[in-house]
XYZ file of C-alpha atoms in Angstrom:
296
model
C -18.741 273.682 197.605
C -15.261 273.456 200.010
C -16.217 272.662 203.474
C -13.219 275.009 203.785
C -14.752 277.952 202.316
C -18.052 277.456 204.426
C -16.125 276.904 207.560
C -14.199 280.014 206.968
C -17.226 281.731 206.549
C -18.780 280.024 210.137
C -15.738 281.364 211.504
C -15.743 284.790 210.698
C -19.308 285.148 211.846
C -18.477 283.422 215.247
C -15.383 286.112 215.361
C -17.685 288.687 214.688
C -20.142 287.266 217.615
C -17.577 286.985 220.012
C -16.704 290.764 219.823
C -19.963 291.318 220.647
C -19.944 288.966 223.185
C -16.918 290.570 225.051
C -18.614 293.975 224.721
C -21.910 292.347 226.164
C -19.949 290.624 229.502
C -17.814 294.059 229.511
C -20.892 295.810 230.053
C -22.675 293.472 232.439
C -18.918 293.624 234.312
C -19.041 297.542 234.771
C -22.726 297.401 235.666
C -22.214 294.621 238.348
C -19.817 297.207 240.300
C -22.673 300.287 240.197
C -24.106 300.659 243.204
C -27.018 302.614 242.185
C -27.363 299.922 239.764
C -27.056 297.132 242.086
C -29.798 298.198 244.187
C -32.299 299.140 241.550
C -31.701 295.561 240.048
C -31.597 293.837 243.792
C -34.834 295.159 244.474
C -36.155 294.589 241.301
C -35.727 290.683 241.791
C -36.867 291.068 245.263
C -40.446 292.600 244.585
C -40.726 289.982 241.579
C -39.794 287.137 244.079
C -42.541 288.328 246.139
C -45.454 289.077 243.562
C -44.616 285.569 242.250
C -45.366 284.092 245.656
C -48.641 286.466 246.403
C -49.870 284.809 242.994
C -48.732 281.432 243.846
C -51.128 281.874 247.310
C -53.807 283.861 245.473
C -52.967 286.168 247.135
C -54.145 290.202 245.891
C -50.867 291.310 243.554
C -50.116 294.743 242.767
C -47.293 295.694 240.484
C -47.200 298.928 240.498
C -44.033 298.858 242.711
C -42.288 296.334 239.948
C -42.978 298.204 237.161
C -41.986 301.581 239.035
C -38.610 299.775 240.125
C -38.463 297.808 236.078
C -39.019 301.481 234.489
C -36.000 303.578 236.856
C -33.572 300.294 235.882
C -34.271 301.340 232.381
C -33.952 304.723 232.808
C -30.512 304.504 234.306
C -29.537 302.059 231.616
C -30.679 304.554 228.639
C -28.853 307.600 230.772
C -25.960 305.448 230.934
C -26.236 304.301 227.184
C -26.210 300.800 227.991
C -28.801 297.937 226.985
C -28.007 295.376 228.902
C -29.187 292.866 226.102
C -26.972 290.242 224.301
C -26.161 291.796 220.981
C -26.166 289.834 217.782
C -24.217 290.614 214.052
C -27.561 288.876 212.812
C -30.439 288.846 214.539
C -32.325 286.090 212.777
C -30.073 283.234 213.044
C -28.621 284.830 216.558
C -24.970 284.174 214.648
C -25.500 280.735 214.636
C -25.700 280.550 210.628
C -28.542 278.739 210.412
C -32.311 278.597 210.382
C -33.513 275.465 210.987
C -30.913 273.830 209.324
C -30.966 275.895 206.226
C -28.016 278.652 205.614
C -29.038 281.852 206.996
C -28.805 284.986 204.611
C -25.682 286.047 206.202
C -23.705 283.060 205.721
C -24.228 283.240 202.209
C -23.082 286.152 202.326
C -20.054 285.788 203.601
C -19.250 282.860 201.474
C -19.927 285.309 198.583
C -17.605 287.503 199.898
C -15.092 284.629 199.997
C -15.581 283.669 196.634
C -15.638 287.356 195.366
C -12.020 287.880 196.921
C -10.726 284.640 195.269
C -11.727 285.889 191.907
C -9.808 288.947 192.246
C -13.024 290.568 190.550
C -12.772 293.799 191.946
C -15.087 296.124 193.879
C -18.803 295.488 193.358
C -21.332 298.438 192.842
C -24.854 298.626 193.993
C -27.694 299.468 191.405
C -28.065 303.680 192.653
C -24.233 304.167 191.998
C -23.936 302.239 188.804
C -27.461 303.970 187.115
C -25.527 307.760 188.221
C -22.393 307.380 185.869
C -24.242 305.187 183.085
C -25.738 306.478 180.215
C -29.404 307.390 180.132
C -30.309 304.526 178.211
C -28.980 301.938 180.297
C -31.448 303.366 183.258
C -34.165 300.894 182.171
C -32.300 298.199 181.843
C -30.800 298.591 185.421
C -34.150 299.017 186.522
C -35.314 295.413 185.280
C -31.773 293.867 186.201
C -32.811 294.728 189.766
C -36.107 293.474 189.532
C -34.835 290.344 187.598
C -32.684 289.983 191.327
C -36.151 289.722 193.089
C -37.932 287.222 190.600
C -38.647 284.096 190.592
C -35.408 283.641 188.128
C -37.355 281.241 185.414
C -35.096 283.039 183.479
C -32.061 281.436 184.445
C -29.011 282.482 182.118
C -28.350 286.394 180.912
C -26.085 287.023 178.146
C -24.723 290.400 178.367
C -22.712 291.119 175.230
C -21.060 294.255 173.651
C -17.303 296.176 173.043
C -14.597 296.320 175.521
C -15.754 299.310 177.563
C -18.957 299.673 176.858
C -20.400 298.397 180.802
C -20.586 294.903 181.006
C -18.967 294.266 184.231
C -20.358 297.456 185.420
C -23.803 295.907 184.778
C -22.795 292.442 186.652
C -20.764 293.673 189.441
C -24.221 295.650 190.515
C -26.095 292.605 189.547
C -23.709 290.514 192.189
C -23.828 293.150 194.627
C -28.040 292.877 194.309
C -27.930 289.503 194.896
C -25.086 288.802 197.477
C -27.325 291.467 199.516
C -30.316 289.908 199.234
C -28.240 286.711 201.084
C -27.459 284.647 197.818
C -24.399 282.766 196.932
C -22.727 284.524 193.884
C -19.516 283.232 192.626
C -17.389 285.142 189.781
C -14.872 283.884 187.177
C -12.741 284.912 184.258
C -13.522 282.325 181.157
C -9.816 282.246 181.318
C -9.515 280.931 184.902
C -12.666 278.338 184.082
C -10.888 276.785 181.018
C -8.087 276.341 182.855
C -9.708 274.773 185.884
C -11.492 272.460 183.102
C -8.359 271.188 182.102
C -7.405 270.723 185.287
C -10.062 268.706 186.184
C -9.612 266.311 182.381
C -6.116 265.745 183.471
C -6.805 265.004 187.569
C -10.317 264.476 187.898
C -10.293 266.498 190.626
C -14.169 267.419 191.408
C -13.908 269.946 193.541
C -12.574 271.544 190.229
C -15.749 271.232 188.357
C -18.259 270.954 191.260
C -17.594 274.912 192.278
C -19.219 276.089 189.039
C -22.033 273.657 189.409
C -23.309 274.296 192.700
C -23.141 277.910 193.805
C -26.434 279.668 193.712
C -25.322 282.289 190.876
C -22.512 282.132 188.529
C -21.218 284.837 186.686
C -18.427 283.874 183.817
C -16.817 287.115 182.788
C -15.165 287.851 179.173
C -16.452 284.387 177.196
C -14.381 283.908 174.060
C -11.488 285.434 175.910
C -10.571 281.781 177.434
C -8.161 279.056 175.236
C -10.025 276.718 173.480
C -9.049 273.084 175.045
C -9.577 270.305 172.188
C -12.685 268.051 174.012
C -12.501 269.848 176.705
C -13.544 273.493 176.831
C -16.666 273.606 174.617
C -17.756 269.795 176.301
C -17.552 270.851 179.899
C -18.817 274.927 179.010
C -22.304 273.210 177.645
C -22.153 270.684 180.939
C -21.879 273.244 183.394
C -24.464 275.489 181.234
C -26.888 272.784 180.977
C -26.618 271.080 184.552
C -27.254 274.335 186.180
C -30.377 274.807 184.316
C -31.309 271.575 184.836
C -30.605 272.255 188.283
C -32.575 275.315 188.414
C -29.229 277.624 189.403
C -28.673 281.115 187.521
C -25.816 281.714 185.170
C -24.424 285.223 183.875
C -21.954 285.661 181.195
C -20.412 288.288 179.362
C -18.762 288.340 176.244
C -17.525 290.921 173.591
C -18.466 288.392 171.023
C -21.736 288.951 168.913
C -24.471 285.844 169.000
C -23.285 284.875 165.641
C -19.810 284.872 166.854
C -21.185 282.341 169.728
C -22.390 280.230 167.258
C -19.268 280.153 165.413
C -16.765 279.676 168.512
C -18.569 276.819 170.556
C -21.502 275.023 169.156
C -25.122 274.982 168.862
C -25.850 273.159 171.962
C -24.103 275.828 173.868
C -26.199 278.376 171.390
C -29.349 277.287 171.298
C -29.148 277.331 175.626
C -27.767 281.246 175.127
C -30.917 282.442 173.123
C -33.895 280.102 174.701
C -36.219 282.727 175.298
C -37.938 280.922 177.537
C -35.115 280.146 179.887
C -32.536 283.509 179.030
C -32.535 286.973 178.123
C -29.953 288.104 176.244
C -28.572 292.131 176.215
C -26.807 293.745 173.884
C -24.663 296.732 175.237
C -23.963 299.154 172.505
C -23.233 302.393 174.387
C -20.318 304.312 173.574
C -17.068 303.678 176.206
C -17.493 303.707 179.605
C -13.736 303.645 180.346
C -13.120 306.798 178.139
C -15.586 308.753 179.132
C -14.799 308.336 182.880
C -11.124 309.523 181.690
């Protein structure tokens, strides 16, 4: 993946942090010039000063004075409607990122959110809105797309194919949504856009070109058979970026109007056979009437 894209995504949760930051010291500022304030939290300090140096003598401490003085300092913060605490857009990684090292959930998320607005994709739906305009009989099958989100993904590639209209990008835009929520890093592309990038890369060996659709978490390849058919190039590079993800352990979604035995026909059986492995894909035929009309 770009360095660019991740530090773009660094930055806009450090932008984010600093807000908070600002709103944190603007607080502390206004609280600083409260007298009432002042003196609760000067004598605060003072009694735990001196209950630290009773104990340090072993000498009898009671703290029923610093918890009397600790409970009105909170009681004029929560009449106030201030916290006093340093706020954070994520509280596990404290909007550093990272987790020991590893990306934290909402880092991934904004580099989803990155890669979603370069693909010009379109808004992304969650699961609830998606199952209340689809047909009844798609309700199951959003139910087991979600819980396919939560797996274990063994199941690695999904096929979704069926007529223009019918719900296919409905299904994977709520499928994305799922998973870019859950902290993963979803990427989405037009067949059209990934031929042409596989040119690209033939022609200039450029790879950044080709390592994009290898190493995001989950891949989603919209409208397959829409794309121009590059002599040794297309079909070549489709089954290596197929078959190095799996090998790789990475998901892959792709939708297509075209019918498995169109598949066969248009690309080969390498690319085929990796489509309808049952143990490694589930495939999903969409045969519901038009989405697109109906909504009209």
């Amino acid at each position: 993946m770009k360095r660019e894209i991740i530090l773009q995504a660094e930055n806009t949760i450090a932008t984010r942090h600093q807000k908070l930051n600002e709103e944190y010291e603007k607080e502390k500022s206004l609280l600083s010039q409260n007298e009432e304030y002042s003196e609760l939290n000067s004598a605060l300090h003072k009694e735990m000063i001196e209950n630290a140096r009773r104990e340090a003598y072993g000498e009898k401490v009671d703290r029923k004075k610093e918890d009397k003085l600790r409970a009105d300092l909170n009681n004029f913060l929560k009449e106030h409607n201030l916290t006093l605490v340093e706020k954070f857009s994520c509280t596990k990684c404290k909007d550093s990122g990272y987790i020991n090292g590893k990306m934290c959930s909402c880092l991934k998320k904004e580099i989803s959110n990155i890669l979603l607005e370069e693909s010009n994709f379109g808004k992304l739906v969650s699961f609830e809105s998606a199952k209340q305009t689809a047909p009844k009989e798609y309700q199951k099958l959003y139910d087991k797309m979600k819980e396919w989100c939560h797996s274990d993904f063994k199941k690695n590639l999904i096929f979704i194919s069926g007529k223009a209209g019918v719900g296919k990008t409905y299904l994977t835009t709520a499928i994305a949504n799922e998973l870019i929520e859950e902290g993963k890093i979803v990427k989405l592309v037009s067949a059209f856009q990934m031929s042409r990038d596989f040119k690209e890369y033939r022609f200039k060996y450029n790879e950044e070109l080709l390592d994009k659709y290898l190493s995001c978490e989950f891949l989603f390849i919209d409208d397959l058979g829409t794309e121009t058919l590059y002599k040794d190039i297309t079909i070549d590079l489709l089954f290596h970026v197929i078959n190095e993800r799996r090998i790789r352990k990475l998901c892959t979604i792709i939708t297509s109007n075209l019918t498995l035995d169109e598949i066969y026909d248009r690309y080969d059986e390498r690319i085929f056979s990796r489509i309808v492995d049952r143990d490694k894909s589930i495939t999903i035929n969409l045969v519901g009437k038009d989405l697109r009309i109906n909504k009209r």
